C-alpha cells in the first residue's frame, strides 16, 4: 500500500503539531534597583523562530554531497519517485529559516541498494556548495499531493486512525506513525483496555491487505486480522 509523505517538520516521526514551551525565569535581586540586562540574560538570547510549516510537506532530507560536481544525496520520506526524478520547482528549508525557499530540481536518480536519491539542483555546482546544504529539507506545498489510486493513502490521513480487531470489534489502539520498510508498518499505540503487558506501549503491524483488510477513512478506523502472536511482539 503506497503512502504519501508525512510532514516531518510538523511532527518529526509522527504528524502531531509541533509545540514549543517558553518561559522566563525570575531574576534574583538584592536591592530594589531594576536589573541590568546582561549578555547571559534570557531576554538577550531569544529562541529562534519555529518554522510555520502547516502548508508544507517534507519530501526528503539532504544527507551529503555526491561526488565533486554539486550533486546531492537525499533520503526520501515520500513514496513518489517523481518528487526527485522529474525536473521542476521544489522548495528548500535551511536550518534556522522559517519559510522554505524555491529552488529548481534539474535531475534525479534512485540508488536502490541505499534507498537514496541523487539529485542536481540549479546553482549547486561544487562539492562545497553541496556540503553547505547538508541537513536541509526538500519541501513541496501541501496542496501538491499526487492523486492516489486504490489502496494508496496519505500518511497524514492514516495517523490517528483507530485500529480494531475485525473478528471481535475490540479496540486495539491508535496509529501514531508509519514506519517505511519493505512493507510499511503501522506503529499502533495500545488502548489501555487492550494491552496485556503494561510495559508494552506500542506494536508494529505490517500495512498489507492480508493483515489490514479494511481502511475506512470516513469512519476513522482500520480493521486488522493479525496472525497469532503479532500483537505480543514488542516494537
PDB file of C-alpha atoms in Angstrom:
ATOM      1  CA  UNK A   1       0.000   0.000   0.000  1.00  0.00           C
ATOM      2  CA  UNK A   2       1.601   3.246  -1.111  1.00  0.00           C
ATOM      3  CA  UNK A   3       1.580   6.327   1.045  1.00  0.00           C
ATOM      4  CA  UNK A   4       2.375   9.973   0.531  1.00  0.00           C
ATOM      5  CA  UNK A   5       4.968  11.778   2.568  1.00  0.00           C
ATOM      6  CA  UNK A   6       4.247  12.949   6.084  1.00  0.00           C
ATOM      7  CA  UNK A   7       5.043  16.456   7.145  1.00  0.00           C
ATOM      8  CA  UNK A   8       8.094  15.507   9.158  1.00  0.00           C
ATOM      9  CA  UNK A   9       8.819  19.031  10.298  1.00  0.00           C
ATOM     10  CA  UNK A  10       5.379  19.260  11.801  1.00  0.00           C
ATOM     11  CA  UNK A  11       5.825  16.092  13.720  1.00  0.00           C
ATOM     12  CA  UNK A  12       9.246  14.501  13.430  1.00  0.00           C
ATOM     13  CA  UNK A  13       8.402  10.787  13.199  1.00  0.00           C
ATOM     14  CA  UNK A  14       4.719  11.429  13.732  1.00  0.00           C
ATOM     15  CA  UNK A  15       2.353  14.110  12.482  1.00  0.00           C
ATOM     16  CA  UNK A  16       1.480  15.851  15.730  1.00  0.00           C
ATOM     17  CA  UNK A  17       1.691  19.621  15.569  1.00  0.00           C
ATOM     18  CA  UNK A  18       4.972  20.852  16.869  1.00  0.00           C
ATOM     19  CA  UNK A  19       4.542  22.844  20.040  1.00  0.00           C
ATOM     20  CA  UNK A  20       7.065  24.869  21.952  1.00  0.00           C
ATOM     21  CA  UNK A  21       7.036  25.827  25.599  1.00  0.00           C
ATOM     22  CA  UNK A  22       8.595  29.058  26.634  1.00  0.00           C
ATOM     23  CA  UNK A  23       9.022  30.757  29.956  1.00  0.00           C
ATOM     24  CA  UNK A  24      11.032  33.467  31.553  1.00  0.00           C
ATOM     25  CA  UNK A  25      12.643  32.885  34.918  1.00  0.00           C
ATOM     26  CA  UNK A  26      12.593  35.471  37.720  1.00  0.00           C
ATOM     27  CA  UNK A  27      15.934  37.102  38.393  1.00  0.00           C
ATOM     28  CA  UNK A  28      17.114  37.377  41.992  1.00  0.00           C
ATOM     29  CA  UNK A  29      17.786  40.892  43.254  1.00  0.00           C
ATOM     30  CA  UNK A  30      19.468  42.093  46.431  1.00  0.00           C
ATOM     31  CA  UNK A  31      18.205  45.680  46.050  1.00  0.00           C
ATOM     32  CA  UNK A  32      15.118  47.391  44.645  1.00  0.00           C
ATOM     33  CA  UNK A  33      17.146  48.660  41.671  1.00  0.00           C
ATOM     34  CA  UNK A  34      15.877  47.282  38.333  1.00  0.00           C
ATOM     35  CA  UNK A  35      18.107  44.530  36.954  1.00  0.00           C
ATOM     36  CA  UNK A  36      20.604  45.455  34.271  1.00  0.00           C
ATOM     37  CA  UNK A  37      20.324  43.191  31.209  1.00  0.00           C
ATOM     38  CA  UNK A  38      23.463  41.172  30.567  1.00  0.00           C
ATOM     39  CA  UNK A  39      24.611  39.059  27.629  1.00  0.00           C
ATOM     40  CA  UNK A  40      23.679  35.994  29.683  1.00  0.00           C
ATOM     41  CA  UNK A  41      20.131  37.226  30.290  1.00  0.00           C
ATOM     42  CA  UNK A  42      17.394  35.065  28.719  1.00  0.00           C
ATOM     43  CA  UNK A  43      15.903  38.296  27.356  1.00  0.00           C
ATOM     44  CA  UNK A  44      19.004  38.900  25.244  1.00  0.00           C
ATOM     45  CA  UNK A  45      19.080  35.349  23.876  1.00  0.00           C
ATOM     46  CA  UNK A  46      15.663  34.789  22.332  1.00  0.00           C
ATOM     47  CA  UNK A  47      14.839  31.369  20.959  1.00  0.00           C
ATOM     48  CA  UNK A  48      14.963  31.138  17.164  1.00  0.00           C
ATOM     49  CA  UNK A  49      11.557  31.315  15.498  1.00  0.00           C
ATOM     50  CA  UNK A  50       9.841  27.992  14.850  1.00  0.00           C
ATOM     51  CA  UNK A  51       9.036  27.363  11.177  1.00  0.00           C
ATOM     52  CA  UNK A  52       5.343  27.511  10.350  1.00  0.00           C
ATOM     53  CA  UNK A  53       5.024  24.536   8.016  1.00  0.00           C
ATOM     54  CA  UNK A  54       1.320  23.800   8.200  1.00  0.00           C
ATOM     55  CA  UNK A  55       1.064  24.344   4.439  1.00  0.00           C
ATOM     56  CA  UNK A  56       4.144  22.317   3.501  1.00  0.00           C
ATOM     57  CA  UNK A  57       5.155  18.676   3.161  1.00  0.00           C
ATOM     58  CA  UNK A  58       8.680  17.415   3.624  1.00  0.00           C
ATOM     59  CA  UNK A  59       9.645  15.014   0.849  1.00  0.00           C
ATOM     60  CA  UNK A  60      13.275  14.377   1.722  1.00  0.00           C
ATOM     61  CA  UNK A  61      16.382  15.410   3.627  1.00  0.00           C
ATOM     62  CA  UNK A  62      19.773  16.183   2.108  1.00  0.00           C
ATOM     63  CA  UNK A  63      22.285  13.911   3.824  1.00  0.00           C
ATOM     64  CA  UNK A  64      25.560  14.551   1.961  1.00  0.00           C
ATOM     65  CA  UNK A  65      27.238  15.639  -1.271  1.00  0.00           C
ATOM     66  CA  UNK A  66      27.656  13.097  -4.072  1.00  0.00           C
ATOM     67  CA  UNK A  67      30.934  13.464  -5.913  1.00  0.00           C
ATOM     68  CA  UNK A  68      32.590  16.761  -6.790  1.00  0.00           C
ATOM     69  CA  UNK A  69      30.112  18.355  -9.197  1.00  0.00           C
ATOM     70  CA  UNK A  70      27.492  19.518  -6.689  1.00  0.00           C
ATOM     71  CA  UNK A  71      25.170  16.511  -6.741  1.00  0.00           C
ATOM     72  CA  UNK A  72      23.353  15.739  -3.506  1.00  0.00           C
ATOM     73  CA  UNK A  73      22.260  12.587  -1.740  1.00  0.00           C
ATOM     74  CA  UNK A  74      18.696  12.781  -0.439  1.00  0.00           C
ATOM     75  CA  UNK A  75      16.956  10.437   1.996  1.00  0.00           C
ATOM     76  CA  UNK A  76      13.321  10.298   0.824  1.00  0.00           C
ATOM     77  CA  UNK A  77      10.247  10.429   3.047  1.00  0.00           C
ATOM     78  CA  UNK A  78       7.954  10.130   0.040  1.00  0.00           C
ATOM     79  CA  UNK A  79       6.914   7.065  -1.925  1.00  0.00           C
ATOM     80  CA  UNK A  80       6.609   9.079  -5.143  1.00  0.00           C
ATOM     81  CA  UNK A  81       9.730   8.919  -7.360  1.00  0.00           C
ATOM     82  CA  UNK A  82       8.594  11.914  -9.403  1.00  0.00           C
ATOM     83  CA  UNK A  83       9.366  14.111  -6.400  1.00  0.00           C
ATOM     84  CA  UNK A  84      13.072  13.507  -7.081  1.00  0.00           C
ATOM     85  CA  UNK A  85      13.248  12.484 -10.740  1.00  0.00           C
ATOM     86  CA  UNK A  86      11.008  14.949 -12.597  1.00  0.00           C
ATOM     87  CA  UNK A  87      12.645  18.362 -13.120  1.00  0.00           C
ATOM     88  CA  UNK A  88      10.843  21.398 -11.793  1.00  0.00           C
ATOM     89  CA  UNK A  89      10.384  23.677  -8.816  1.00  0.00           C
ATOM     90  CA  UNK A  90      10.948  22.381  -5.298  1.00  0.00           C
ATOM     91  CA  UNK A  91      11.457  24.267  -2.034  1.00  0.00           C
ATOM     92  CA  UNK A  92      14.452  24.149   0.277  1.00  0.00           C
ATOM     93  CA  UNK A  93      14.199  24.644   4.048  1.00  0.00           C
ATOM     94  CA  UNK A  94      17.517  25.620   5.574  1.00  0.00           C
ATOM     95  CA  UNK A  95      18.280  25.307   9.268  1.00  0.00           C
ATOM     96  CA  UNK A  96      17.073  28.421  11.077  1.00  0.00           C
ATOM     97  CA  UNK A  97      14.748  29.549   8.284  1.00  0.00           C
ATOM     98  CA  UNK A  98      11.044  29.968   8.917  1.00  0.00           C
ATOM     99  CA  UNK A  99       9.947  29.543   5.290  1.00  0.00           C
ATOM    100  CA  UNK A 100      11.183  27.235   2.511  1.00  0.00           C
ATOM    101  CA  UNK A 101      12.776  28.953  -0.482  1.00  0.00           C
ATOM    102  CA  UNK A 102      12.160  27.916  -4.116  1.00  0.00           C
ATOM    103  CA  UNK A 103      14.864  26.007  -5.935  1.00  0.00           C
ATOM    104  CA  UNK A 104      14.969  24.187  -9.270  1.00  0.00           C
ATOM    105  CA  UNK A 105      15.416  20.414  -9.462  1.00  0.00           C
ATOM    106  CA  UNK A 106      17.380  19.614 -12.626  1.00  0.00           C
ATOM    107  CA  UNK A 107      17.867  15.835 -12.498  1.00  0.00           C
ATOM    108  CA  UNK A 108      17.490  12.929 -10.112  1.00  0.00           C
ATOM    109  CA  UNK A 109      18.096   9.188  -9.961  1.00  0.00           C
ATOM    110  CA  UNK A 110      17.449   6.436  -7.437  1.00  0.00           C
ATOM    111  CA  UNK A 111      20.144   4.289  -5.765  1.00  0.00           C
ATOM    112  CA  UNK A 112      18.164   1.198  -4.817  1.00  0.00           C
ATOM    113  CA  UNK A 113      20.706  -0.521  -2.590  1.00  0.00           C
ATOM    114  CA  UNK A 114      20.963   2.571  -0.381  1.00  0.00           C
ATOM    115  CA  UNK A 115      17.342   3.817  -0.536  1.00  0.00           C
ATOM    116  CA  UNK A 116      18.642   7.233  -1.583  1.00  0.00           C
ATOM    117  CA  UNK A 117      18.154   9.622  -4.465  1.00  0.00           C
ATOM    118  CA  UNK A 118      20.990  11.561  -6.062  1.00  0.00           C
ATOM    119  CA  UNK A 119      19.746  14.917  -7.306  1.00  0.00           C
ATOM    120  CA  UNK A 120      21.103  18.008  -9.010  1.00  0.00           C
ATOM    121  CA  UNK A 121      19.834  21.455  -8.008  1.00  0.00           C
ATOM    122  CA  UNK A 122      20.252  24.656 -10.005  1.00  0.00           C
ATOM    123  CA  UNK A 123      23.116  26.806  -8.743  1.00  0.00           C
ATOM    124  CA  UNK A 124      24.781  23.984  -6.785  1.00  0.00           C
ATOM    125  CA  UNK A 125      27.843  23.255  -8.922  1.00  0.00           C
ATOM    126  CA  UNK A 126      30.614  22.391  -6.471  1.00  0.00           C
ATOM    127  CA  UNK A 127      31.150  19.993  -3.594  1.00  0.00           C
ATOM    128  CA  UNK A 128      31.481  22.939  -1.196  1.00  0.00           C
ATOM    129  CA  UNK A 129      28.087  24.328  -2.191  1.00  0.00           C
ATOM    130  CA  UNK A 130      26.579  20.867  -1.835  1.00  0.00           C
ATOM    131  CA  UNK A 131      28.165  20.446   1.595  1.00  0.00           C
ATOM    132  CA  UNK A 132      26.560  23.713   2.718  1.00  0.00           C
ATOM    133  CA  UNK A 133      23.148  22.132   2.083  1.00  0.00           C
ATOM    134  CA  UNK A 134      23.747  19.102   4.298  1.00  0.00           C
ATOM    135  CA  UNK A 135      20.756  18.685   6.612  1.00  0.00           C
ATOM    136  CA  UNK A 136      18.441  20.928   4.573  1.00  0.00           C
ATOM    137  CA  UNK A 137      14.959  19.624   3.824  1.00  0.00           C
ATOM    138  CA  UNK A 138      13.201  19.417   0.485  1.00  0.00           C
ATOM    139  CA  UNK A 139       9.585  20.553   0.633  1.00  0.00           C
ATOM    140  CA  UNK A 140       6.507  20.852  -1.574  1.00  0.00           C
ATOM    141  CA  UNK A 141       3.234  22.687  -0.895  1.00  0.00           C
ATOM    142  CA  UNK A 142       0.697  20.580   0.979  1.00  0.00           C
ATOM    143  CA  UNK A 143      -1.751  21.288  -1.850  1.00  0.00           C
ATOM    144  CA  UNK A 144       0.570  19.466  -4.254  1.00  0.00           C
ATOM    145  CA  UNK A 145      -0.382  15.965  -3.157  1.00  0.00           C
ATOM    146  CA  UNK A 146      -0.448  13.466  -6.022  1.00  0.00           C
ATOM    147  CA  UNK A 147      -3.700  11.720  -6.801  1.00  0.00           C
ATOM    148  CA  UNK A 148      -3.714   8.328  -5.115  1.00  0.00           C
ATOM    149  CA  UNK A 149      -5.015   5.071  -6.517  1.00  0.00           C
ATOM    150  CA  UNK A 150      -6.772   2.199  -4.829  1.00  0.00           C
ATOM    151  CA  UNK A 151      -5.043   1.014  -1.637  1.00  0.00           C
ATOM    152  CA  UNK A 152      -2.914   4.176  -1.557  1.00  0.00           C
ATOM    153  CA  UNK A 153      -3.139   6.605   1.328  1.00  0.00           C
ATOM    154  CA  UNK A 154      -1.605   9.817   2.522  1.00  0.00           C
ATOM    155  CA  UNK A 155       0.362   9.314   5.712  1.00  0.00           C
ATOM    156  CA  UNK A 156      -1.372  12.308   7.252  1.00  0.00           C
ATOM    157  CA  UNK A 157      -4.712  10.547   6.701  1.00  0.00           C
ATOM    158  CA  UNK A 158      -3.592   7.367   8.475  1.00  0.00           C
ATOM    159  CA  UNK A 159      -2.162   8.972  11.587  1.00  0.00           C
ATOM    160  CA  UNK A 160      -4.800   8.974  14.323  1.00  0.00           C
ATOM    161  CA  UNK A 161      -6.987   6.207  12.888  1.00  0.00           C
ATOM    162  CA  UNK A 162      -8.296   3.735  15.452  1.00  0.00           C
ATOM    163  CA  UNK A 163      -7.364   0.091  14.956  1.00  0.00           C
ATOM    164  CA  UNK A 164      -9.886  -2.675  15.676  1.00  0.00           C
ATOM    165  CA  UNK A 165      -9.798  -6.464  15.624  1.00  0.00           C
ATOM    166  CA  UNK A 166     -12.011  -7.378  12.696  1.00  0.00           C
ATOM    167  CA  UNK A 167     -13.350 -10.578  14.261  1.00  0.00           C
ATOM    168  CA  UNK A 168     -14.297  -9.206  17.680  1.00  0.00           C
ATOM    169  CA  UNK A 169     -14.562  -5.468  17.110  1.00  0.00           C
ATOM    170  CA  UNK A 170     -12.209  -4.906  20.062  1.00  0.00           C
ATOM    171  CA  UNK A 171     -10.296  -1.612  20.023  1.00  0.00           C
ATOM    172  CA  UNK A 172      -6.573  -2.309  19.754  1.00  0.00           C
ATOM    173  CA  UNK A 173      -5.266   1.252  19.764  1.00  0.00           C
ATOM    174  CA  UNK A 174      -4.422   4.254  17.602  1.00  0.00           C
ATOM    175  CA  UNK A 175      -1.991   4.707  14.709  1.00  0.00           C
ATOM    176  CA  UNK A 176       0.761   7.084  15.833  1.00  0.00           C
ATOM    177  CA  UNK A 177       3.272   6.669  12.998  1.00  0.00           C
ATOM    178  CA  UNK A 178       4.053   4.964   9.702  1.00  0.00           C
ATOM    179  CA  UNK A 179       7.449   3.245   9.539  1.00  0.00           C
ATOM    180  CA  UNK A 180       8.870   2.919   5.997  1.00  0.00           C
ATOM    181  CA  UNK A 181      10.044  -0.636   5.300  1.00  0.00           C
ATOM    182  CA  UNK A 182       9.741  -3.307   2.608  1.00  0.00           C
ATOM    183  CA  UNK A 183       6.090  -3.285   3.599  1.00  0.00           C
ATOM    184  CA  UNK A 184       5.187  -0.167   5.559  1.00  0.00           C
ATOM    185  CA  UNK A 185       4.476  -0.702   9.237  1.00  0.00           C
ATOM    186  CA  UNK A 186       1.724   0.897  11.276  1.00  0.00           C
ATOM    187  CA  UNK A 187       3.003   1.922  14.692  1.00  0.00           C
ATOM    188  CA  UNK A 188      -0.021   1.484  16.933  1.00  0.00           C
ATOM    189  CA  UNK A 189      -0.256   2.747  20.487  1.00  0.00           C
ATOM    190  CA  UNK A 190      -2.244   0.244  22.531  1.00  0.00           C
ATOM    191  CA  UNK A 191      -5.504   1.292  24.112  1.00  0.00           C
ATOM    192  CA  UNK A 192      -5.266   0.832  27.882  1.00  0.00           C
ATOM    193  CA  UNK A 193      -8.051  -1.758  27.824  1.00  0.00           C
ATOM    194  CA  UNK A 194      -6.236  -3.923  25.266  1.00  0.00           C
ATOM    195  CA  UNK A 195      -2.613  -4.133  26.382  1.00  0.00           C
ATOM    196  CA  UNK A 196      -1.926  -7.232  28.460  1.00  0.00           C
ATOM    197  CA  UNK A 197       1.682  -6.306  29.094  1.00  0.00           C
ATOM    198  CA  UNK A 198       1.657  -2.870  30.696  1.00  0.00           C
ATOM    199  CA  UNK A 199       5.306  -2.369  29.708  1.00  0.00           C
ATOM    200  CA  UNK A 200       4.466  -2.719  26.022  1.00  0.00           C
ATOM    201  CA  UNK A 201       3.037   0.587  24.827  1.00  0.00           C
ATOM    202  CA  UNK A 202       3.087   0.125  21.043  1.00  0.00           C
ATOM    203  CA  UNK A 203       3.240  -2.567  18.385  1.00  0.00           C
ATOM    204  CA  UNK A 204       4.258  -2.568  14.716  1.00  0.00           C
ATOM    205  CA  UNK A 205       1.679  -4.005  12.314  1.00  0.00           C
ATOM    206  CA  UNK A 206       2.507  -4.667   8.633  1.00  0.00           C
ATOM    207  CA  UNK A 207       0.341  -2.431   6.460  1.00  0.00           C
ATOM    208  CA  UNK A 208      -0.653  -5.110   3.955  1.00  0.00           C
ATOM    209  CA  UNK A 209      -4.107  -6.106   2.808  1.00  0.00           C
ATOM    210  CA  UNK A 210      -3.913  -9.577   4.373  1.00  0.00           C
ATOM    211  CA  UNK A 211      -3.423  -8.074   7.848  1.00  0.00           C
ATOM    212  CA  UNK A 212      -5.207  -4.726   7.436  1.00  0.00           C
ATOM    213  CA  UNK A 213      -8.032  -5.566   5.011  1.00  0.00           C
ATOM    214  CA  UNK A 214     -10.243  -2.600   5.932  1.00  0.00           C
ATOM    215  CA  UNK A 215      -9.135   1.048   5.896  1.00  0.00           C
ATOM    216  CA  UNK A 216     -12.142   3.332   6.350  1.00  0.00           C
ATOM    217  CA  UNK A 217     -11.053   6.961   6.459  1.00  0.00           C
ATOM    218  CA  UNK A 218     -14.611   8.244   6.795  1.00  0.00           C
ATOM    219  CA  UNK A 219     -15.181   6.136   9.909  1.00  0.00           C
ATOM    220  CA  UNK A 220     -11.667   6.821  11.227  1.00  0.00           C
ATOM    221  CA  UNK A 221     -10.894   3.102  11.563  1.00  0.00           C
ATOM    222  CA  UNK A 222      -8.661   0.281  10.396  1.00  0.00           C
ATOM    223  CA  UNK A 223      -9.669  -3.337  10.889  1.00  0.00           C
ATOM    224  CA  UNK A 224      -6.934  -5.935  11.290  1.00  0.00           C
ATOM    225  CA  UNK A 225      -6.653  -9.717  11.167  1.00  0.00           C
ATOM    226  CA  UNK A 226      -3.211 -10.256  12.738  1.00  0.00           C
ATOM    227  CA  UNK A 227      -1.580 -13.700  12.795  1.00  0.00           C
ATOM    228  CA  UNK A 228      -1.186 -15.290  16.242  1.00  0.00           C
ATOM    229  CA  UNK A 229       1.467 -13.627  18.354  1.00  0.00           C
ATOM    230  CA  UNK A 230       1.876 -10.477  16.222  1.00  0.00           C
ATOM    231  CA  UNK A 231       0.400  -8.130  18.817  1.00  0.00           C
ATOM    232  CA  UNK A 232       2.628  -9.556  21.550  1.00  0.00           C
ATOM    233  CA  UNK A 233       5.835  -8.602  19.721  1.00  0.00           C
ATOM    234  CA  UNK A 234       7.481  -5.545  21.211  1.00  0.00           C
ATOM    235  CA  UNK A 235       8.458  -2.863  18.725  1.00  0.00           C
TER     236      UNK A 235
END
